[in-house]
Amino acid sequence: MAHNAYITDERIEGSDDGPLDGRTVAVKDNISTAGVRTTCGSDLLSDYVPPYDATVVDRLTAAGATISGKTNMDEFGMGTTTETSAFGPTENPAAPGHVPGGSSGGSAAAVAAGEADLALGTDTGGSVRCPAAFCGVVGIKPTYGLVSRYGLIAYANSLEQIGPIAPSVEEAAELLEVIAGPDDHDATTRDPAVEGADTDYAGAADGDVEGMEIGIPTELVDGADDEVVETFWDAIDELEAQGASYHEVDLPSVEHAVEAYYVIAMSEASSNLARFDGVRYGPEPEYEGNWNEEFAGVREEGFGEEVKRRILLGTYALSAGYHDKYYKKAQDARAWVKQDFDDALTEADVLASPTMPVPPMEMGESLDDPLTMYLADANTTPVNLANLPAISVPAGETDDGLPVGLQFVGPAFGEVDIIRAGSALA
Amino acid sequence: MSDSAVEPEDVRHVASLARVDLDDEEVDRFVEQFADILDYFETLDEVPEVDSETDLANVMRADEVRDSLTQDEALRNAPDSEDGFFKGPKVS
């Protein structure tokens, strides 16, 4: 456990047989496990023990998987480096001294270090794909509605999905097959079969990209570091050699995706996190005062700085006089992004870009400058705004040996397309 | 908060709306960071109005009694409870 990948290493045994029999799965610590504490990486929930299992946890154990423990994460999923956890930062096993990416950094690190066969993360603005890219493993952000969020402690409901992390595309696809599908407990889930979609995800990992058309959004390549861009184009060359072809596409809306994402995510967070008032769960209050004073005291003590920053900015964006200026505009940007992606995907099977515009940062490097950190999410956030599926696969390394990830984005419920494209590389 | 500058009182006001106490150092840091971040959010002004026709459908379930948590389970994580109730601070 050298990388601080786990917050809690209690095992949960699965049933005796099933497609994941004999495999271990590490589960991000914002996914509820009955009887096993679930902290969200926060002091406020450091002793919280859920009375029920998330749907994905039920499906894992029914499929024969053993849950190896609960993994470290940015507090409440808010961060790009897994350094804002109340339980200390996680280190990147694939690049010692560097961050594993966030916010599912513990899950990606557990897989990269071989401490679990597979893992689950959650992706609100890139939190499965970013750590997958930084740790040199595979991560899938499913189409919104494919995987149940029942039992996921919410950060930004309209954006987030639970997704698999694995050493290979085929293993990630096998895990997705187990957790995907409608759930009576989550009314936002949809049945991919009813949508006319193919759900043989593992079977799609056949590496066959002959005749595949790839669209490359120039906006998502131009802003990236030179070495990242170089690695990206080498991977595209390899796909071309295997029979795929590509063309460049223009997505003007993505220039506004990051700010739209943060306005929407922070607004939803300010509402979702209002439940943490120290009455139903949380630390025992020691304040003398009325409800509001005690509530504010518990939250000052229990929440870390990034969480407070987002709650305050979200409260501000939703407050009288600013709602139209920020929140409504962000919803316009969201519709524009969706339209741009849908258009581009009529001319291409998948869209490709670097997953992250930068290689993994050094630990401690970027904590003091939140805005710079937010901008690192430029390539992943548009996908969540558009509710589309995306995969990050290893594309190679920089000269210093730092992993670089490549992202494929597909049409809604087009998981098989991105899995097939990704399997040609990893 | 005005468009041009974020004042400490603004941060304190939002913090009180959000029920989060802040210490003075946090207020100072947030004043600086919020100015940068809100400036950046202003670029949303360049976004055109977009017609989006979202397909919405009601998702209903039958209104039937189902199993739920027991009272003990629901209270298990509460720092303070009494006679099957959550115990909280006085309201005013």
Short mmCIF file of C-alpha atoms in Angstrom, two decimals:
data_model
loop_
_atom_site.label_atom_id
_atom_site.label_comp_id
_atom_site.label_asym_id
_atom_site.label_seq_id
_atom_site.Cartn_x
_atom_site.Cartn_y
_atom_site.Cartn_z
CA MET A 1 0.00 0.00 0.00
CA ALA A 2 2.97 2.24 -0.64
CA HIS A 3 1.13 4.75 -2.82
CA ASN A 4 -1.70 5.54 -0.38
CA ALA A 5 -4.15 4.19 -2.94
CA TYR A 6 -6.61 2.96 -0.29
CA ILE A 7 -8.45 4.77 2.48
CA THR A 8 -9.99 1.54 3.82
CA ASP A 9 -8.61 -1.88 2.90
CA GLU A 10 -11.46 -3.99 4.25
CA ARG A 11 -12.36 -6.76 1.79
CA ILE A 12 -15.90 -7.59 0.68
CA GLU A 13 -16.22 -11.12 -0.68
CA GLY A 14 -18.37 -11.78 -3.71
CA SER A 15 -20.46 -14.80 -4.65
CA ASP A 16 -18.76 -17.99 -5.76
CA ASP A 17 -19.15 -17.70 -9.47
CA GLY A 18 -19.83 -15.19 -12.20
CA PRO A 19 -17.90 -13.36 -14.90
CA LEU A 20 -15.62 -11.64 -12.36
CA ASP A 21 -14.98 -14.73 -10.22
CA GLY A 22 -11.52 -14.55 -8.67
CA ARG A 23 -10.94 -10.94 -9.60
CA THR A 24 -10.39 -8.06 -7.18
CA VAL A 25 -12.01 -4.69 -7.75
CA ALA A 26 -11.00 -1.54 -5.86
CA VAL A 27 -13.94 0.84 -5.34
CA LYS A 28 -13.72 4.62 -5.08
CA ASP A 29 -14.66 5.83 -1.63
CA ASN A 30 -17.70 7.85 -2.73
CA ILE A 31 -19.54 4.63 -3.67
CA SER A 32 -21.57 3.22 -0.76
CA THR A 33 -20.65 -0.18 0.72
CA ALA A 34 -22.99 -1.53 3.40
CA GLY A 35 -21.15 -1.91 6.71
CA VAL A 36 -17.84 -0.61 5.31
CA ARG A 37 -17.05 3.05 5.88
CA THR A 38 -17.34 5.38 2.94
CA THR A 39 -15.61 8.71 3.48
CA CYS A 40 -15.61 10.60 0.17
CA GLY A 41 -12.04 11.54 1.14
CA SER A 42 -13.52 13.95 3.71
CA ASP A 43 -13.11 14.50 7.44
CA LEU A 44 -16.84 15.15 7.51
CA LEU A 45 -17.58 11.52 6.62
CA SER A 46 -14.51 9.91 8.18
CA ASP A 47 -16.68 7.63 10.36
CA TYR A 48 -19.68 7.25 8.04
CA VAL A 49 -20.79 3.65 7.51
CA PRO A 50 -23.53 3.32 4.87
CA PRO A 51 -26.51 1.12 5.77
CA TYR A 52 -26.88 -0.08 2.15
CA ASP A 53 -24.87 -1.01 -0.95
CA ALA A 54 -24.70 1.01 -4.15
CA THR A 55 -26.23 -0.83 -7.12
CA VAL A 56 -22.79 -1.20 -8.75
CA VAL A 57 -21.48 -2.87 -5.57
CA ASP A 58 -24.38 -5.35 -5.62
CA ARG A 59 -23.63 -6.11 -9.26
CA LEU A 60 -19.90 -6.59 -8.61
CA THR A 61 -20.37 -9.06 -5.78
CA ALA A 62 -23.13 -10.90 -7.66
CA ALA A 63 -20.67 -11.25 -10.56
CA GLY A 64 -18.16 -12.95 -8.26
CA ALA A 65 -15.77 -10.05 -7.73
CA THR A 66 -14.01 -9.47 -4.42
CA ILE A 67 -13.88 -5.81 -3.44
CA SER A 68 -10.32 -5.17 -2.28
CA GLY A 69 -11.05 -1.91 -0.46
CA LYS A 70 -12.12 1.69 -0.80
CA THR A 71 -9.81 3.97 -2.71
CA ASN A 72 -8.45 7.44 -2.07
CA MET A 73 -9.91 10.37 -3.91
CA ASP A 74 -10.05 14.14 -4.03
CA GLU A 75 -12.51 15.22 -1.35
CA PHE A 76 -16.06 14.70 -2.70
CA GLY A 77 -14.53 14.19 -6.17
CA MET A 78 -13.32 17.79 -6.37
CA GLY A 79 -9.85 17.90 -7.82
CA THR A 80 -7.60 16.88 -10.70
CA THR A 81 -4.69 15.42 -8.71
CA THR A 82 -5.93 13.36 -5.69
CA GLU A 83 -4.12 15.77 -3.38
CA THR A 84 -7.21 17.26 -1.69
CA SER A 85 -8.12 14.09 0.23
CA ALA A 86 -8.37 14.43 4.00
CA PHE A 87 -6.41 11.15 4.10
CA GLY A 88 -3.33 12.52 2.33
CA PRO A 89 -2.30 12.48 -1.33
CA THR A 90 -1.90 9.38 -3.48
CA GLU A 91 1.35 8.95 -5.42
CA ASN A 92 1.45 7.86 -9.06
CA PRO A 93 2.93 4.33 -9.25
CA ALA A 94 3.72 4.83 -12.95
CA ALA A 95 5.57 8.11 -12.31
CA PRO A 96 6.98 8.37 -8.78
CA GLY A 97 6.95 11.91 -7.36
CA HIS A 98 4.03 12.85 -9.60
CA VAL A 99 0.30 12.99 -8.96
CA PRO A 100 -1.90 10.11 -10.17
CA GLY A 101 -4.49 12.54 -11.53
CA GLY A 102 -7.89 12.97 -10.00
CA SER A 103 -10.31 12.63 -8.63
CA SER A 104 -10.30 8.79 -8.90
CA GLY A 105 -6.51 8.72 -8.34
CA GLY A 106 -6.62 5.97 -5.73
CA SER A 107 -8.52 3.66 -8.07
CA ALA A 108 -6.12 4.23 -10.99
CA ALA A 109 -3.08 3.89 -8.71
CA ALA A 110 -4.39 0.61 -7.25
CA VAL A 111 -4.67 -0.83 -10.77
CA ALA A 112 -1.35 0.60 -11.99
CA ALA A 113 0.47 -0.78 -8.92
CA GLY A 114 -1.17 -4.21 -9.25
CA GLU A 115 -2.93 -3.79 -5.87
CA ALA A 116 -6.25 -4.61 -7.57
CA ASP A 117 -7.12 -6.31 -10.86
CA LEU A 118 -9.76 -3.71 -11.71
CA ALA A 119 -11.29 -0.60 -10.17
CA LEU A 120 -14.30 1.68 -10.20
CA GLY A 121 -14.00 5.45 -10.33
CA THR A 122 -16.48 8.25 -10.94
CA ASP A 123 -16.24 10.82 -13.72
CA THR A 124 -17.92 14.22 -13.33
CA GLY A 125 -15.57 16.25 -15.53
CA GLY A 126 -12.91 13.67 -16.37
CA SER A 127 -12.22 11.99 -13.04
CA VAL A 128 -11.93 8.47 -14.48
CA ARG A 129 -10.11 9.43 -17.69
CA CYS A 130 -7.59 11.82 -16.11
CA PRO A 131 -6.12 9.37 -13.58
CA ALA A 132 -6.24 6.58 -16.17
CA ALA A 133 -4.16 8.76 -18.52
CA PHE A 134 -1.70 9.84 -15.79
CA CYS A 135 -1.22 6.28 -14.47
CA GLY A 136 -0.90 4.57 -17.87
CA VAL A 137 -4.09 2.49 -17.58
CA VAL A 138 -7.52 2.40 -19.29
CA GLY A 139 -10.60 4.28 -18.05
CA ILE A 140 -14.13 4.49 -19.46
CA LYS A 141 -16.66 7.26 -18.80
CA PRO A 142 -19.99 5.67 -19.85
CA THR A 143 -22.88 7.46 -21.57
CA TYR A 144 -24.96 9.33 -18.98
CA GLY A 145 -27.69 6.92 -17.86
CA LEU A 146 -25.89 3.68 -18.72
CA VAL A 147 -24.68 2.98 -15.17
CA SER A 148 -26.80 3.42 -12.03
CA ARG A 149 -25.76 6.18 -9.63
CA TYR A 150 -27.82 4.73 -6.76
CA GLY A 151 -25.53 4.73 -3.72
CA LEU A 152 -23.04 7.16 -5.24
CA ILE A 153 -22.64 10.11 -2.87
CA ALA A 154 -23.60 12.92 -5.23
CA TYR A 155 -21.39 15.81 -6.28
CA ALA A 156 -22.98 16.98 -9.57
CA ASN A 157 -25.82 14.66 -10.59
CA SER A 158 -26.37 15.84 -14.16
CA LEU A 159 -22.72 15.20 -15.10
CA GLU A 160 -21.36 12.23 -13.17
CA GLN A 161 -21.15 8.55 -14.06
CA ILE A 162 -19.44 5.58 -12.41
CA GLY A 163 -16.87 4.03 -14.74
CA PRO A 164 -14.33 1.17 -14.91
CA ILE A 165 -10.53 1.42 -14.72
CA ALA A 166 -8.39 -1.55 -15.87
CA PRO A 167 -4.98 -2.50 -17.27
CA SER A 168 -6.46 -3.26 -20.72
CA VAL A 169 -9.43 -2.14 -22.82
CA GLU A 170 -10.88 -5.65 -22.81
CA GLU A 171 -10.84 -5.89 -19.01
CA ALA A 172 -12.40 -2.41 -18.67
CA ALA A 173 -15.12 -3.50 -21.10
CA GLU A 174 -15.79 -6.70 -19.10
CA LEU A 175 -16.23 -4.63 -15.95
CA LEU A 176 -18.52 -2.20 -17.76
CA GLU A 177 -20.68 -5.11 -18.91
CA VAL A 178 -21.22 -6.12 -15.27
CA ILE A 179 -22.21 -2.68 -13.95
CA ALA A 180 -24.18 -1.33 -16.96
CA GLY A 181 -27.94 -1.44 -17.39
CA PRO A 182 -31.14 0.05 -16.03
CA ASP A 183 -31.89 0.17 -12.30
CA ASP A 184 -35.24 0.71 -10.56
CA HIS A 185 -33.42 2.76 -7.92
CA ASP A 186 -32.11 5.35 -10.41
CA ALA A 187 -34.74 6.92 -12.65
CA THR A 188 -32.05 8.49 -14.86
CA THR A 189 -30.82 5.09 -16.07
CA ARG A 190 -31.79 3.97 -19.57
CA ASP A 191 -31.76 0.57 -21.24
CA PRO A 192 -29.15 0.62 -24.03
CA ALA A 193 -30.96 -2.20 -25.82
CA VAL A 194 -34.08 -0.02 -26.06
CA GLU A 195 -31.84 2.70 -27.53
CA GLY A 196 -30.88 0.17 -30.21
CA ALA A 197 -27.30 -0.07 -28.95
CA ASP A 198 -24.96 -3.06 -29.05
CA THR A 199 -23.96 -4.08 -25.50
CA ASP A 200 -21.34 -6.74 -26.20
CA TYR A 201 -18.63 -4.46 -24.82
CA ALA A 202 -15.97 -7.12 -24.21
CA GLY A 203 -16.58 -8.54 -27.70
CA ALA A 204 -15.98 -5.09 -29.20
CA ALA A 205 -12.39 -5.09 -27.92
CA ASP A 206 -11.18 -6.88 -31.06
CA GLY A 207 -8.71 -4.21 -32.21
CA ASP A 208 -10.34 -4.05 -35.65
CA VAL A 209 -10.26 -0.42 -36.82
CA GLU A 210 -10.21 -1.18 -40.56
CA GLY A 211 -12.44 1.43 -42.23
CA MET A 212 -13.01 3.43 -39.04
CA GLU A 213 -13.29 7.21 -39.50
CA ILE A 214 -11.76 9.32 -36.72
CA GLY A 215 -12.56 13.02 -36.25
CA ILE A 216 -9.86 15.11 -34.55
CA PRO A 217 -11.08 18.33 -32.90
CA THR A 218 -8.23 20.77 -33.52
CA GLU A 219 -9.20 22.86 -30.47
CA LEU A 220 -8.41 19.92 -28.18
CA VAL A 221 -4.97 19.30 -29.69
CA ASP A 222 -3.63 22.82 -30.24
CA GLY A 223 -3.51 23.83 -26.59
CA ALA A 224 -1.63 20.72 -25.38
CA ASP A 225 2.06 20.39 -24.42
CA ASP A 226 4.42 19.62 -27.32
CA GLU A 227 5.38 16.18 -26.08
CA VAL A 228 1.75 15.26 -25.50
CA VAL A 229 0.88 16.37 -29.04
CA GLU A 230 3.78 14.39 -30.50
CA THR A 231 2.73 11.22 -28.65
CA PHE A 232 -0.86 11.76 -29.75
CA TRP A 233 0.00 11.98 -33.45
CA ASP A 234 2.26 8.90 -33.23
CA ALA A 235 -0.75 6.97 -31.93
CA ILE A 236 -2.97 8.33 -34.72
CA ASP A 237 -0.31 7.21 -37.25
CA GLU A 238 -0.48 3.75 -35.73
CA LEU A 239 -4.27 3.66 -36.11
CA GLU A 240 -3.90 4.77 -39.73
CA ALA A 241 -1.43 1.95 -40.32
CA GLN A 242 -4.12 -0.42 -38.99
CA GLY A 243 -6.67 0.80 -41.54
CA ALA A 244 -8.39 3.76 -39.86
CA SER A 245 -8.54 7.19 -41.44
CA TYR A 246 -8.93 10.61 -39.89
CA HIS A 247 -10.01 14.16 -40.63
CA GLU A 248 -9.82 17.32 -38.56
CA VAL A 249 -13.02 18.84 -37.19
CA ASP A 250 -13.85 22.23 -35.74
CA LEU A 251 -15.71 22.39 -32.41
CA PRO A 252 -15.87 26.09 -31.52
CA SER A 253 -18.07 25.46 -28.47
CA VAL A 254 -15.39 23.56 -26.55
CA GLU A 255 -13.56 26.84 -25.89
CA HIS A 256 -16.29 27.52 -23.31
CA ALA A 257 -16.69 24.01 -21.93
CA VAL A 258 -14.45 24.40 -18.88
CA GLU A 259 -16.19 27.48 -17.51
CA ALA A 260 -19.64 26.01 -18.26
CA TYR A 261 -18.62 22.79 -16.55
CA TYR A 262 -17.38 24.51 -13.40
CA VAL A 263 -20.41 26.80 -13.10
CA ILE A 264 -22.80 23.84 -13.42
CA ALA A 265 -20.77 21.45 -11.25
CA MET A 266 -20.24 24.01 -8.49
CA SER A 267 -23.92 24.99 -8.54
CA GLU A 268 -25.02 21.38 -8.20
CA ALA A 269 -22.37 20.81 -5.51
CA SER A 270 -23.58 23.75 -3.43
CA SER A 271 -27.03 22.15 -3.38
CA ASN A 272 -25.93 18.52 -2.92
CA LEU A 273 -23.52 19.26 -0.10
CA ALA A 274 -26.14 21.19 1.87
CA ARG A 275 -27.13 17.84 3.41
CA PHE A 276 -23.87 17.71 5.37
CA ASP A 277 -25.09 19.60 8.42
CA GLY A 278 -23.71 17.46 11.22
CA VAL A 279 -27.11 16.12 12.31
CA ARG A 280 -27.63 12.86 10.40
CA TYR A 281 -23.93 12.13 9.97
CA GLY A 282 -20.66 13.91 10.53
CA PRO A 283 -18.53 14.90 13.49
CA GLU A 284 -20.18 15.57 16.81
CA PRO A 285 -20.67 19.33 17.02
CA GLU A 286 -19.05 21.12 19.94
CA TYR A 287 -20.46 24.53 19.24
CA GLU A 288 -22.78 26.52 21.41
CA GLY A 289 -25.29 28.26 19.24
CA ASN A 290 -28.37 27.96 17.12
CA TRP A 291 -28.84 25.67 14.12
CA ASN A 292 -27.18 27.98 11.59
CA GLU A 293 -24.14 28.69 13.75
CA GLU A 294 -23.62 25.05 14.55
CA PHE A 295 -24.20 23.99 10.94
CA ALA A 296 -21.62 26.56 9.73
CA GLY A 297 -19.13 25.45 12.38
CA VAL A 298 -19.38 21.76 11.48
CA ARG A 299 -18.89 22.57 7.81
CA GLU A 300 -15.89 24.83 8.43
CA GLU A 301 -14.26 22.03 10.39
CA GLY A 302 -15.32 19.09 8.22
CA PHE A 303 -14.78 20.39 4.68
CA GLY A 304 -11.41 20.98 3.04
CA GLU A 305 -10.55 24.16 1.19
CA GLU A 306 -11.39 23.02 -2.36
CA VAL A 307 -14.83 21.86 -1.24
CA LYS A 308 -15.53 25.18 0.49
CA ARG A 309 -14.30 27.06 -2.57
CA ARG A 310 -16.75 25.19 -4.82
CA ILE A 311 -19.71 25.44 -2.44
CA LEU A 312 -19.20 29.20 -2.17
CA LEU A 313 -18.73 29.77 -5.90
CA GLY A 314 -21.77 27.59 -6.61
CA THR A 315 -23.87 29.46 -4.06
CA TYR A 316 -22.74 32.70 -5.69
CA ALA A 317 -23.54 31.52 -9.24
CA LEU A 318 -27.06 30.57 -8.20
CA SER A 319 -27.76 33.66 -6.08
CA ALA A 320 -30.27 36.34 -7.05
CA GLY A 321 -28.90 38.65 -9.72
CA TYR A 322 -26.20 36.24 -10.89
CA HIS A 323 -28.26 33.22 -11.93
CA ASP A 324 -28.85 34.50 -15.48
CA LYS A 325 -25.30 35.76 -15.86
CA TYR A 326 -23.58 32.51 -14.93
CA TYR A 327 -25.89 29.50 -14.57
CA LYS A 328 -28.21 30.18 -17.49
CA LYS A 329 -25.28 31.03 -19.77
CA ALA A 330 -23.56 27.83 -18.72
CA GLN A 331 -26.65 25.86 -19.74
CA ASP A 332 -26.55 27.56 -23.16
CA ALA A 333 -22.91 26.57 -23.50
CA ARG A 334 -23.83 23.02 -22.54
CA ALA A 335 -26.47 22.83 -25.31
CA TRP A 336 -23.97 24.27 -27.79
CA VAL A 337 -21.29 21.70 -26.87
CA LYS A 338 -23.81 18.89 -27.25
CA GLN A 339 -24.87 20.16 -30.67
CA ASP A 340 -21.23 20.49 -31.83
CA PHE A 341 -20.38 16.95 -30.77
CA ASP A 342 -23.53 15.47 -32.31
CA ASP A 343 -22.73 17.21 -35.62
CA ALA A 344 -19.10 16.07 -35.63
CA LEU A 345 -20.17 12.49 -34.90
CA THR A 346 -22.37 12.34 -38.00
CA GLU A 347 -19.17 12.46 -40.07
CA ALA A 348 -16.98 10.30 -37.83
CA ASP A 349 -17.29 7.06 -35.85
CA VAL A 350 -15.31 8.47 -32.94
CA LEU A 351 -13.49 11.69 -32.03
CA ALA A 352 -9.89 11.55 -30.77
CA SER A 353 -7.78 13.94 -28.69
CA PRO A 354 -5.17 13.83 -25.95
CA THR A 355 -6.99 12.95 -22.69
CA MET A 356 -5.04 15.57 -20.72
CA PRO A 357 -3.24 18.54 -22.29
CA VAL A 358 -0.33 18.03 -19.86
CA PRO A 359 1.66 15.10 -18.47
CA PRO A 360 1.22 14.28 -14.73
CA MET A 361 2.17 17.25 -12.52
CA GLU A 362 4.73 16.92 -9.75
CA MET A 363 3.14 16.43 -6.33
CA GLY A 364 2.37 19.76 -4.64
CA GLU A 365 3.04 21.73 -7.82
CA SER A 366 -0.44 22.99 -8.61
CA LEU A 367 -2.34 23.14 -5.34
CA ASP A 368 -2.08 26.90 -4.83
CA ASP A 369 -3.58 27.92 -8.14
CA PRO A 370 -7.12 26.60 -8.57
CA LEU A 371 -7.79 28.30 -11.91
CA THR A 372 -4.76 26.71 -13.61
CA MET A 373 -5.90 23.38 -12.20
CA TYR A 374 -9.41 23.84 -13.58
CA LEU A 375 -8.00 24.59 -17.06
CA ALA A 376 -6.29 21.18 -17.15
CA ASP A 377 -9.79 19.71 -17.59
CA ALA A 378 -10.24 21.31 -21.03
CA ASN A 379 -10.37 18.05 -23.00
CA THR A 380 -12.47 15.94 -20.66
CA THR A 381 -15.25 18.28 -19.45
CA PRO A 382 -16.99 18.74 -22.86
CA VAL A 383 -17.83 15.02 -22.88
CA ASN A 384 -19.68 15.24 -19.55
CA LEU A 385 -21.58 18.32 -20.70
CA ALA A 386 -22.69 16.38 -23.81
CA ASN A 387 -23.47 13.20 -21.76
CA LEU A 388 -21.42 11.09 -24.23
CA PRO A 389 -19.20 8.03 -23.64
CA ALA A 390 -15.41 8.34 -23.74
CA ILE A 391 -12.40 6.13 -23.10
CA SER A 392 -8.81 7.00 -22.18
CA VAL A 393 -6.14 4.56 -23.34
CA PRO A 394 -2.34 4.73 -22.95
CA ALA A 395 -0.81 6.35 -26.05
CA GLY A 396 2.86 6.30 -25.04
CA GLU A 397 5.20 8.30 -22.83
CA THR A 398 7.06 11.59 -22.81
CA ASP A 399 10.89 11.56 -23.01
CA ASP A 400 10.91 11.58 -19.20
CA GLY A 401 8.78 8.45 -19.09
CA LEU A 402 5.53 10.16 -18.08
CA PRO A 403 2.36 8.45 -19.35
CA VAL A 404 0.24 10.17 -22.02
CA GLY A 405 -3.39 9.17 -22.57
CA LEU A 406 -5.49 9.33 -25.73
CA GLN A 407 -9.24 9.91 -25.49
CA PHE A 408 -11.87 8.57 -27.89
CA VAL A 409 -15.38 10.04 -27.69
CA GLY A 410 -18.37 8.21 -29.19
CA PRO A 411 -22.05 8.86 -29.84
CA ALA A 412 -24.58 8.30 -27.03
CA PHE A 413 -24.67 4.58 -26.12
CA GLY A 414 -21.88 4.01 -28.67
CA GLU A 415 -19.62 2.33 -26.09
CA VAL A 416 -18.72 -0.38 -28.61
CA ASP A 417 -17.21 2.21 -30.98
CA ILE A 418 -14.85 3.72 -28.42
CA ILE A 419 -13.94 0.29 -27.03
CA ARG A 420 -13.07 -0.99 -30.51
CA ALA A 421 -10.97 2.11 -31.28
CA GLY A 422 -9.21 1.93 -27.92
CA SER A 423 -8.45 -1.77 -28.21
CA ALA A 424 -6.32 -1.09 -31.30
CA LEU A 425 -3.89 0.76 -28.97
CA ALA A 426 -4.21 -0.99 -25.57
CA MET B 1 -19.40 41.07 -5.60
CA SER B 2 -19.13 43.58 -8.39
CA ASP B 3 -17.75 42.79 -11.83
CA SER B 4 -14.43 44.47 -11.18
CA ALA B 5 -13.45 43.45 -7.68
CA VAL B 6 -14.31 40.93 -5.01
CA GLU B 7 -14.39 42.36 -1.49
CA PRO B 8 -13.93 40.44 1.76
CA GLU B 9 -17.53 41.31 2.75
CA ASP B 10 -18.75 39.62 -0.44
CA VAL B 11 -16.96 36.39 0.39
CA ARG B 12 -18.28 36.52 3.97
CA HIS B 13 -21.81 37.14 2.71
CA VAL B 14 -21.78 34.14 0.36
CA ALA B 15 -20.19 32.03 3.10
CA SER B 16 -23.06 32.92 5.42
CA LEU B 17 -25.62 32.04 2.73
CA ALA B 18 -23.86 28.69 2.27
CA ARG B 19 -23.55 28.17 6.06
CA VAL B 20 -19.78 27.79 6.03
CA ASP B 21 -17.69 29.64 8.62
CA LEU B 22 -14.40 30.87 7.21
CA ASP B 23 -11.33 32.04 9.09
CA ASP B 24 -9.72 35.36 8.10
CA GLU B 25 -6.91 33.74 6.13
CA GLU B 26 -9.39 31.75 4.06
CA VAL B 27 -11.37 34.89 3.34
CA ASP B 28 -8.22 36.64 2.10
CA ARG B 29 -7.25 33.74 -0.15
CA PHE B 30 -10.77 33.38 -1.57
CA VAL B 31 -10.98 37.14 -2.31
CA GLU B 32 -7.98 36.81 -4.59
CA GLN B 33 -8.94 33.48 -6.19
CA PHE B 34 -12.61 34.37 -6.72
CA ALA B 35 -11.65 37.49 -8.66
CA ASP B 36 -9.65 35.35 -11.12
CA ILE B 37 -12.21 32.56 -11.35
CA LEU B 38 -15.23 34.86 -11.77
CA ASP B 39 -13.35 36.86 -14.42
CA TYR B 40 -12.86 33.62 -16.26
CA PHE B 41 -16.54 32.67 -15.89
CA GLU B 42 -17.39 36.05 -17.51
CA THR B 43 -16.22 34.66 -20.86
CA LEU B 44 -19.55 32.78 -20.91
CA ASP B 45 -20.94 36.11 -22.17
CA GLU B 46 -19.55 35.15 -25.59
CA VAL B 47 -21.77 32.06 -25.76
CA PRO B 48 -24.65 32.44 -28.24
CA GLU B 49 -28.17 31.48 -27.24
CA VAL B 50 -28.73 27.91 -28.33
CA ASP B 51 -32.04 26.24 -29.07
CA SER B 52 -32.00 22.89 -27.40
CA GLU B 53 -34.88 20.53 -27.74
CA THR B 54 -34.36 18.02 -25.02
CA ASP B 55 -36.52 14.91 -25.16
CA LEU B 56 -37.94 14.64 -21.69
CA ALA B 57 -40.04 11.79 -20.40
CA ASN B 58 -41.63 11.30 -17.01
CA VAL B 59 -40.22 8.36 -15.11
CA MET B 60 -42.80 7.10 -12.65
CA ARG B 61 -43.08 4.09 -10.44
CA ALA B 62 -46.12 2.65 -8.74
CA ASP B 63 -46.84 4.27 -5.40
CA GLU B 64 -46.46 1.11 -3.37
CA VAL B 65 -45.06 0.47 0.08
CA ARG B 66 -41.55 -1.00 -0.20
CA ASP B 67 -38.87 -2.14 2.23
CA SER B 68 -36.83 0.69 3.65
CA LEU B 69 -34.14 1.24 6.27
CA THR B 70 -35.10 0.49 9.86
CA GLN B 71 -35.15 3.39 12.29
CA ASP B 72 -31.96 2.05 13.89
CA GLU B 73 -30.17 1.91 10.55
CA ALA B 74 -31.27 5.42 9.65
CA LEU B 75 -30.03 6.79 12.97
CA ARG B 76 -26.80 4.79 13.09
CA ASN B 77 -24.53 7.55 11.76
CA ALA B 78 -26.09 10.40 13.69
CA PRO B 79 -23.78 11.95 16.29
CA ASP B 80 -26.75 12.49 18.59
CA SER B 81 -30.21 10.90 18.79
CA GLU B 82 -32.90 10.32 21.37
CA ASP B 83 -35.97 8.07 21.45
CA GLY B 84 -35.71 7.26 17.75
CA PHE B 85 -35.24 10.88 16.65
CA PHE B 86 -32.29 12.84 15.31
CA LYS B 87 -31.16 15.40 17.84
CA GLY B 88 -30.02 18.75 16.50
CA PRO B 89 -29.22 22.22 17.78
CA LYS B 90 -31.99 24.67 18.57
CA VAL B 91 -33.46 26.38 15.53
CA SER B 92 -33.38 29.93 16.83
#
